[in-house]
Amino acid sequence: MSVPLKWTIDRAPDLTGRVAVVTGATGGLGYETACGLASRGATVILTGRNADRGAAALAGLRTRVADARAEFMVLDLASLRSIADFAGDLTERLKGQGPGAVDILVNNAGVMAPPRRQETEDGFELQFGTNYLGHFALTGRLRPLLVRAPGGTRVVTVASLAARQGHITFDDLQARHRYSPFGAYQQSKLANLIFALELDRLAQSGGWKLHSIAAHPGWSQTDLAISRSAARQGVAERLLRCLTEVAFRTLGQSAAAGARPILFAAAGAEAVDGGYYGPGGRGERRGRVTDARVPAQARNLPVARRLWAVSERLTGVALS
């Protein structure tokens, strides 16, 4: 089924009574996604690491969507302990609310290209651990809530154009021997796309009530590209980051426009299982929502299955 011309969230079905969880929703793409889902009546749970930023995002959402049903919950994707705690807390909150299910899960939160290698609480390289392993573990922890949704939960995983240059380096997944800021980012985003496609295959073959869809925002003007440790960058790193930011502002699009493919995957009636959506302009950097090109390395089944097994072992969360 093709994407309707110039699709916007206004064309999505009414989501009243549906529960949506959006990771990394205190700003940028996650915030815009949360606002879009709330505008269609969904009960939206915004998540993020910082409670103050969460409160500000919630206030902003309620200003934009006057009758919004929304709340904020702390979730740090760089901590397996935080992910487990969040899943337990959410299960308790949803008890007694209809089927007690999550209807939409948007795996969006991310870290982009910190100049120096950092680790998560569990010893994973920060980008691989947050962008990919954190969402793998979250999806697994929430699976009991996901399969309860009457119409089947949509799990939307946010990839990136960077996935096209990505490679899964199994002999150095955590970049302990060689760290490249953008190389690690590309690997994490390729892993996200592989995860979305493999989750769809498993759901289809296993008869799970779950719809896995991927999306990417093109080049979107968010604060993701602003490193928290920018002061530690060398001259070459600062120049590269400066050029990247200029390119994104010149050739890219707003966060609201970048969120449209994500919203289409999460709520569009025409979105299909195993689909991948992004902007339709030149290079898929900006433009209206359309089908995105899946890079060949994301379709490699042996790599997908090996990555899945490694992910279950590293996170201690079984999803298959």
Tab-separated table of C-alpha atoms in Angstrom:
chain	number	residue	atom	x	y	z
A	1	MET	CA	0.000	0.000	0.000
A	2	SER	CA	1.524	3.345	-1.017
A	3	VAL	CA	1.867	6.427	1.184
A	4	PRO	CA	-0.843	9.034	0.459
A	5	LEU	CA	0.507	12.186	-1.184
A	6	LYS	CA	1.579	14.806	1.378
A	7	TRP	CA	0.553	12.666	4.361
A	8	THR	CA	0.245	14.473	7.710
A	9	ILE	CA	-0.875	13.316	11.156
A	10	ASP	CA	-4.313	14.833	10.501
A	11	ARG	CA	-4.969	11.908	8.145
A	12	ALA	CA	-4.308	9.303	10.852
A	13	PRO	CA	-7.239	7.451	12.472
A	14	ASP	CA	-8.599	8.523	15.834
A	15	LEU	CA	-6.353	7.122	18.578
A	16	THR	CA	-8.617	7.740	21.558
A	17	GLY	CA	-8.173	4.967	24.098
A	18	ARG	CA	-4.788	3.911	22.687
A	19	VAL	CA	-1.624	4.100	24.812
A	20	ALA	CA	1.604	5.234	23.175
A	21	VAL	CA	5.114	5.210	24.656
A	22	VAL	CA	7.713	7.477	23.038
A	23	THR	CA	11.353	7.294	24.099
A	24	GLY	CA	13.503	10.410	24.025
A	25	ALA	CA	10.386	12.583	24.056
A	26	THR	CA	11.727	15.612	25.943
A	27	GLY	CA	12.834	17.323	22.726
A	28	GLY	CA	13.359	17.042	19.002
A	29	LEU	CA	11.813	14.191	17.054
A	30	GLY	CA	10.466	12.403	20.136
A	31	TYR	CA	8.658	15.503	21.354
A	32	GLU	CA	7.144	16.183	17.929
A	33	THR	CA	6.070	12.540	17.687
A	34	ALA	CA	4.448	12.698	21.115
A	35	CYS	CA	2.581	15.877	20.191
A	36	GLY	CA	1.345	14.321	16.955
A	37	LEU	CA	0.032	11.185	18.643
A	38	ALA	CA	-1.611	13.239	21.393
A	39	SER	CA	-3.340	15.387	18.777
A	40	ARG	CA	-5.111	12.244	17.514
A	41	GLY	CA	-6.348	11.371	21.003
A	42	ALA	CA	-3.727	8.852	22.147
A	43	THR	CA	-2.698	8.686	25.795
A	44	VAL	CA	1.012	9.436	25.440
A	45	ILE	CA	3.749	8.499	27.868
A	46	LEU	CA	6.790	10.670	27.270
A	47	THR	CA	10.070	9.238	28.511
A	48	GLY	CA	13.534	10.645	29.081
A	49	ARG	CA	16.463	10.696	31.486
A	50	ASN	CA	15.834	14.128	33.005
A	51	ALA	CA	12.721	14.812	35.085
A	52	ASP	CA	12.998	18.604	34.717
A	53	ARG	CA	13.169	18.382	30.947
A	54	GLY	CA	10.294	15.904	31.105
A	55	ALA	CA	8.122	18.349	33.033
A	56	ALA	CA	8.928	21.121	30.552
A	57	ALA	CA	8.106	18.886	27.589
A	58	LEU	CA	4.836	17.831	29.182
A	59	ALA	CA	3.868	21.463	29.780
A	60	GLY	CA	4.722	22.334	26.183
A	61	LEU	CA	2.705	19.427	24.822
A	62	ARG	CA	-0.332	20.427	26.878
A	63	THR	CA	-0.043	23.956	25.514
A	64	ARG	CA	0.007	22.699	21.938
A	65	VAL	CA	-2.675	20.038	22.476
A	66	ALA	CA	-5.107	21.496	24.965
A	67	ASP	CA	-6.973	18.284	25.795
A	68	ALA	CA	-3.905	16.037	25.698
A	69	ARG	CA	-3.768	12.895	27.804
A	70	ALA	CA	-0.100	12.645	28.637
A	71	GLU	CA	2.395	11.971	31.391
A	72	PHE	CA	6.152	11.722	31.812
A	73	MET	CA	8.110	8.764	33.138
A	74	VAL	CA	11.854	8.570	33.719
A	75	LEU	CA	13.663	6.103	31.466
A	76	ASP	CA	17.390	5.931	30.816
A	77	LEU	CA	18.109	3.751	27.782
A	78	ALA	CA	21.764	3.621	28.845
A	79	SER	CA	20.838	1.532	31.892
A	80	LEU	CA	19.378	-1.976	31.815
A	81	ARG	CA	18.316	-1.458	35.437
A	82	SER	CA	16.346	1.686	34.503
A	83	ILE	CA	14.712	-0.169	31.592
A	84	ALA	CA	13.586	-3.019	33.860
A	85	ASP	CA	12.290	-0.554	36.468
A	86	PHE	CA	10.383	1.407	33.829
A	87	ALA	CA	8.744	-1.727	32.440
A	88	GLY	CA	7.640	-2.763	35.937
A	89	ASP	CA	6.314	0.712	36.782
A	90	LEU	CA	4.431	0.978	33.498
A	91	THR	CA	2.826	-2.425	34.001
A	92	GLU	CA	1.533	-1.268	37.391
A	93	ARG	CA	0.228	2.025	35.984
A	94	LEU	CA	-1.710	0.304	33.227
A	95	LYS	CA	-3.401	-2.232	35.477
A	96	GLY	CA	-7.135	-1.719	35.382
A	97	GLN	CA	-6.945	0.438	32.228
A	98	GLY	CA	-8.751	-1.533	29.543
A	99	PRO	CA	-6.576	-4.416	28.366
A	100	GLY	CA	-3.573	-2.950	30.203
A	101	ALA	CA	-1.659	-2.764	26.940
A	102	VAL	CA	0.719	-0.523	25.036
A	103	ASP	CA	-0.682	0.084	21.548
A	104	ILE	CA	2.240	2.063	20.112
A	105	LEU	CA	5.918	1.930	21.101
A	106	VAL	CA	8.244	4.419	19.423
A	107	ASN	CA	11.912	3.505	19.887
A	108	ASN	CA	13.341	6.945	19.192
A	109	ALA	CA	15.864	8.061	21.836
A	110	GLY	CA	19.423	8.392	20.640
A	111	VAL	CA	22.945	9.667	21.113
A	112	MET	CA	24.948	10.932	18.147
A	113	ALA	CA	28.717	10.890	17.727
A	114	PRO	CA	30.242	11.905	21.069
A	115	PRO	CA	33.868	12.753	20.263
A	116	ARG	CA	35.342	10.433	22.880
A	117	ARG	CA	34.288	6.863	23.552
A	118	GLN	CA	31.910	6.601	26.502
A	119	GLU	CA	30.173	3.659	28.131
A	120	THR	CA	26.713	2.994	29.463
A	121	GLU	CA	26.080	1.894	33.033
A	122	ASP	CA	26.453	-1.704	31.838
A	123	GLY	CA	29.741	-1.224	29.999
A	124	PHE	CA	28.411	-0.937	26.448
A	125	GLU	CA	29.717	1.691	24.034
A	126	LEU	CA	27.334	4.602	24.590
A	127	GLN	CA	25.764	4.787	21.123
A	128	PHE	CA	25.403	1.049	20.556
A	129	GLY	CA	24.152	0.631	24.114
A	130	THR	CA	21.642	3.498	24.073
A	131	ASN	CA	20.433	3.656	20.492
A	132	TYR	CA	20.210	-0.075	19.917
A	133	LEU	CA	20.671	-2.394	22.916
A	134	GLY	CA	18.545	-0.172	25.153
A	135	HIS	CA	15.629	-0.326	22.735
A	136	PHE	CA	16.112	-4.064	22.185
A	137	ALA	CA	15.861	-4.596	25.957
A	138	LEU	CA	12.929	-2.189	26.314
A	139	THR	CA	10.925	-3.935	23.597
A	140	GLY	CA	11.608	-7.281	25.240
A	141	ARG	CA	10.688	-6.053	28.715
A	142	LEU	CA	7.447	-4.537	27.409
A	143	ARG	CA	6.479	-7.534	25.298
A	144	PRO	CA	3.759	-8.720	27.730
A	145	LEU	CA	2.101	-5.291	27.357
A	146	LEU	CA	2.655	-5.167	23.612
A	147	VAL	CA	0.926	-8.441	22.765
A	148	ARG	CA	-2.179	-7.473	24.771
A	149	ALA	CA	-3.169	-4.663	22.422
A	150	PRO	CA	-6.459	-5.680	20.750
A	151	GLY	CA	-5.349	-4.555	17.304
A	152	GLY	CA	-1.740	-5.542	17.764
A	153	THR	CA	0.928	-3.125	18.933
A	154	ARG	CA	2.930	-1.073	16.470
A	155	VAL	CA	6.612	-1.054	17.376
A	156	VAL	CA	8.299	1.771	15.486
A	157	THR	CA	12.089	1.825	15.517
A	158	VAL	CA	13.850	4.968	14.351
A	159	ALA	CA	16.817	4.370	12.082
A	160	SER	CA	18.805	6.941	10.102
A	161	LEU	CA	20.330	7.646	6.722
A	162	ALA	CA	23.572	6.879	8.561
A	163	ALA	CA	22.580	3.203	8.489
A	164	ARG	CA	23.592	3.126	4.805
A	165	GLN	CA	27.248	3.530	5.806
A	166	GLY	CA	26.957	1.208	8.788
A	167	HIS	CA	28.508	-2.201	9.363
A	168	ILE	CA	28.046	-4.568	12.289
A	169	THR	CA	31.547	-5.196	13.616
A	170	PHE	CA	31.029	-8.366	15.627
A	171	ASP	CA	34.662	-8.622	16.702
A	172	ASP	CA	34.501	-5.120	18.239
A	173	LEU	CA	30.843	-4.229	18.823
A	174	GLN	CA	31.720	-1.988	21.763
A	175	ALA	CA	34.494	-0.129	19.863
A	176	ARG	CA	37.057	-0.962	22.531
A	177	HIS	CA	39.884	-1.387	20.014
A	178	ARG	CA	38.973	1.372	17.581
A	179	TYR	CA	36.438	4.134	18.183
A	180	SER	CA	35.061	6.368	15.441
A	181	PRO	CA	32.293	8.764	16.595
A	182	PHE	CA	30.288	8.541	13.387
A	183	GLY	CA	31.263	4.940	12.684
A	184	ALA	CA	29.771	3.882	16.020
A	185	TYR	CA	26.657	5.944	15.289
A	186	GLN	CA	26.263	4.341	11.860
A	187	GLN	CA	26.588	0.865	13.376
A	188	SER	CA	23.939	1.613	16.023
A	189	LYS	CA	21.462	2.907	13.459
A	190	LEU	CA	22.037	-0.012	11.115
A	191	ALA	CA	21.424	-2.289	14.109
A	192	ASN	CA	18.121	-0.478	14.717
A	193	LEU	CA	16.987	-1.099	11.142
A	194	ILE	CA	18.072	-4.745	11.264
A	195	PHE	CA	16.174	-5.104	14.548
A	196	ALA	CA	12.951	-3.682	13.062
A	197	LEU	CA	13.086	-6.010	10.055
A	198	GLU	CA	13.998	-9.087	12.099
A	199	LEU	CA	11.280	-8.320	14.662
A	200	ASP	CA	8.778	-8.235	11.798
A	201	ARG	CA	9.995	-11.610	10.506
A	202	LEU	CA	9.718	-13.176	13.959
A	203	ALA	CA	6.282	-11.660	14.562
A	204	GLN	CA	5.002	-12.917	11.214
A	205	SER	CA	6.401	-16.441	11.630
A	206	GLY	CA	5.403	-16.699	15.284
A	207	GLY	CA	1.914	-15.270	14.907
A	208	TRP	CA	2.602	-12.483	17.419
A	209	LYS	CA	0.095	-9.648	17.673
A	210	LEU	CA	2.802	-7.135	16.880
A	211	HIS	CA	3.558	-4.893	13.903
A	212	SER	CA	7.199	-3.865	13.489
A	213	ILE	CA	7.876	-0.841	11.275
A	214	ALA	CA	10.957	1.350	10.788
A	215	ALA	CA	11.319	5.013	9.897
A	216	HIS	CA	14.018	7.616	9.508
A	217	PRO	CA	13.722	11.426	9.715
A	218	GLY	CA	16.114	12.422	6.946
A	219	TRP	CA	18.279	15.355	7.932
A	220	SER	CA	16.361	16.979	10.760
A	221	GLN	CA	17.344	20.010	12.784
A	222	THR	CA	17.423	18.684	16.344
A	223	ASP	CA	19.869	18.892	19.234
A	224	LEU	CA	20.929	15.259	18.706
A	225	ALA	CA	24.031	16.363	16.820
A	226	ILE	CA	25.131	18.618	19.679
A	227	SER	CA	27.556	16.624	21.796
A	228	ARG	CA	27.357	16.960	25.558
A	229	SER	CA	31.160	16.936	25.636
A	230	ALA	CA	31.802	19.369	22.787
A	231	ALA	CA	34.378	21.239	24.833
A	232	ARG	CA	36.661	18.177	24.667
A	233	GLN	CA	36.722	18.045	20.863
A	234	GLY	CA	39.867	18.675	18.879
A	235	VAL	CA	40.069	21.173	16.025
A	236	ALA	CA	39.256	18.585	13.336
A	237	GLU	CA	36.324	17.219	15.349
A	238	ARG	CA	34.885	20.680	15.935
A	239	LEU	CA	35.234	21.501	12.236
A	240	LEU	CA	33.481	18.273	11.194
A	241	ARG	CA	30.661	18.901	13.650
A	242	CYS	CA	30.318	22.498	12.499
A	243	LEU	CA	30.112	21.406	8.858
A	244	THR	CA	27.573	18.726	9.766
A	245	GLU	CA	25.358	21.229	11.554
A	246	VAL	CA	25.553	23.722	8.663
A	247	ALA	CA	24.610	20.953	6.201
A	248	PHE	CA	21.662	19.876	8.343
A	249	ARG	CA	20.373	23.458	8.594
A	250	THR	CA	20.894	24.182	4.891
A	251	LEU	CA	19.769	20.921	3.317
A	252	GLY	CA	17.632	19.442	6.077
A	253	GLN	CA	14.205	20.073	7.532
A	254	SER	CA	12.553	20.915	10.822
A	255	ALA	CA	12.077	18.418	13.633
A	256	ALA	CA	8.331	18.544	12.987
A	257	ALA	CA	8.873	17.558	9.347
A	258	GLY	CA	11.398	14.902	10.354
A	259	ALA	CA	8.840	13.367	12.711
A	260	ARG	CA	6.294	12.782	9.933
A	261	PRO	CA	7.737	9.443	8.749
A	262	ILE	CA	7.832	8.294	12.373
A	263	LEU	CA	4.228	9.354	12.889
A	264	PHE	CA	3.192	7.643	9.665
A	265	ALA	CA	4.819	4.411	10.857
A	266	ALA	CA	3.145	4.776	14.261
A	267	ALA	CA	-0.346	5.830	13.172
A	268	GLY	CA	-0.761	5.855	9.402
A	269	ALA	CA	-3.520	3.539	8.222
A	270	GLU	CA	-1.475	2.703	5.130
A	271	ALA	CA	1.762	1.741	6.932
A	272	VAL	CA	2.639	-1.924	6.418
A	273	ASP	CA	4.391	-4.471	8.606
A	274	GLY	CA	8.096	-4.565	7.854
A	275	GLY	CA	7.873	-1.196	6.099
A	276	TYR	CA	10.557	1.483	6.177
A	277	TYR	CA	9.544	5.124	5.718
A	278	GLY	CA	11.394	8.408	5.310
A	279	PRO	CA	11.363	11.707	3.414
A	280	GLY	CA	10.952	11.472	-0.346
A	281	GLY	CA	13.172	14.340	-1.487
A	282	ARG	CA	16.676	14.134	-2.946
A	283	GLY	CA	18.803	11.694	-0.983
A	284	GLU	CA	15.842	11.151	1.377
A	285	ARG	CA	17.100	14.169	3.330
A	286	ARG	CA	13.801	16.068	3.384
A	287	GLY	CA	10.335	16.092	1.862
A	288	ARG	CA	7.008	14.301	2.097
A	289	VAL	CA	6.702	10.829	3.597
A	290	THR	CA	7.392	7.894	1.298
A	291	ASP	CA	8.950	4.431	1.253
A	292	ALA	CA	12.620	4.547	2.197
A	293	ARG	CA	15.417	2.527	0.609
A	294	VAL	CA	16.651	-0.368	2.747
A	295	PRO	CA	20.435	-0.809	2.446
A	296	ALA	CA	21.638	-4.257	1.438
A	297	GLN	CA	23.457	-4.868	4.733
A	298	ALA	CA	20.160	-4.497	6.607
A	299	ARG	CA	18.720	-7.457	4.652
A	300	ASN	CA	21.519	-9.877	5.516
A	301	LEU	CA	19.685	-12.662	7.391
A	302	PRO	CA	22.757	-14.384	8.902
A	303	VAL	CA	23.925	-11.026	10.290
A	304	ALA	CA	20.440	-10.265	11.619
A	305	ARG	CA	20.164	-13.589	13.406
A	306	ARG	CA	23.663	-13.363	14.842
A	307	LEU	CA	23.020	-9.801	16.054
A	308	TRP	CA	19.744	-10.919	17.652
A	309	ALA	CA	21.444	-13.744	19.549
A	310	VAL	CA	24.262	-11.466	20.695
A	311	SER	CA	21.745	-8.843	21.821
A	312	GLU	CA	19.807	-11.352	23.922
A	313	ARG	CA	23.040	-12.454	25.562
A	314	LEU	CA	24.310	-8.926	26.258
A	315	THR	CA	21.016	-7.587	27.625
A	316	GLY	CA	19.809	-10.737	29.346
A	317	VAL	CA	16.420	-10.162	27.685
A	318	ALA	CA	14.941	-12.892	25.482
A	319	LEU	CA	12.736	-11.580	22.708
A	320	SER	CA	12.504	-14.584	20.394
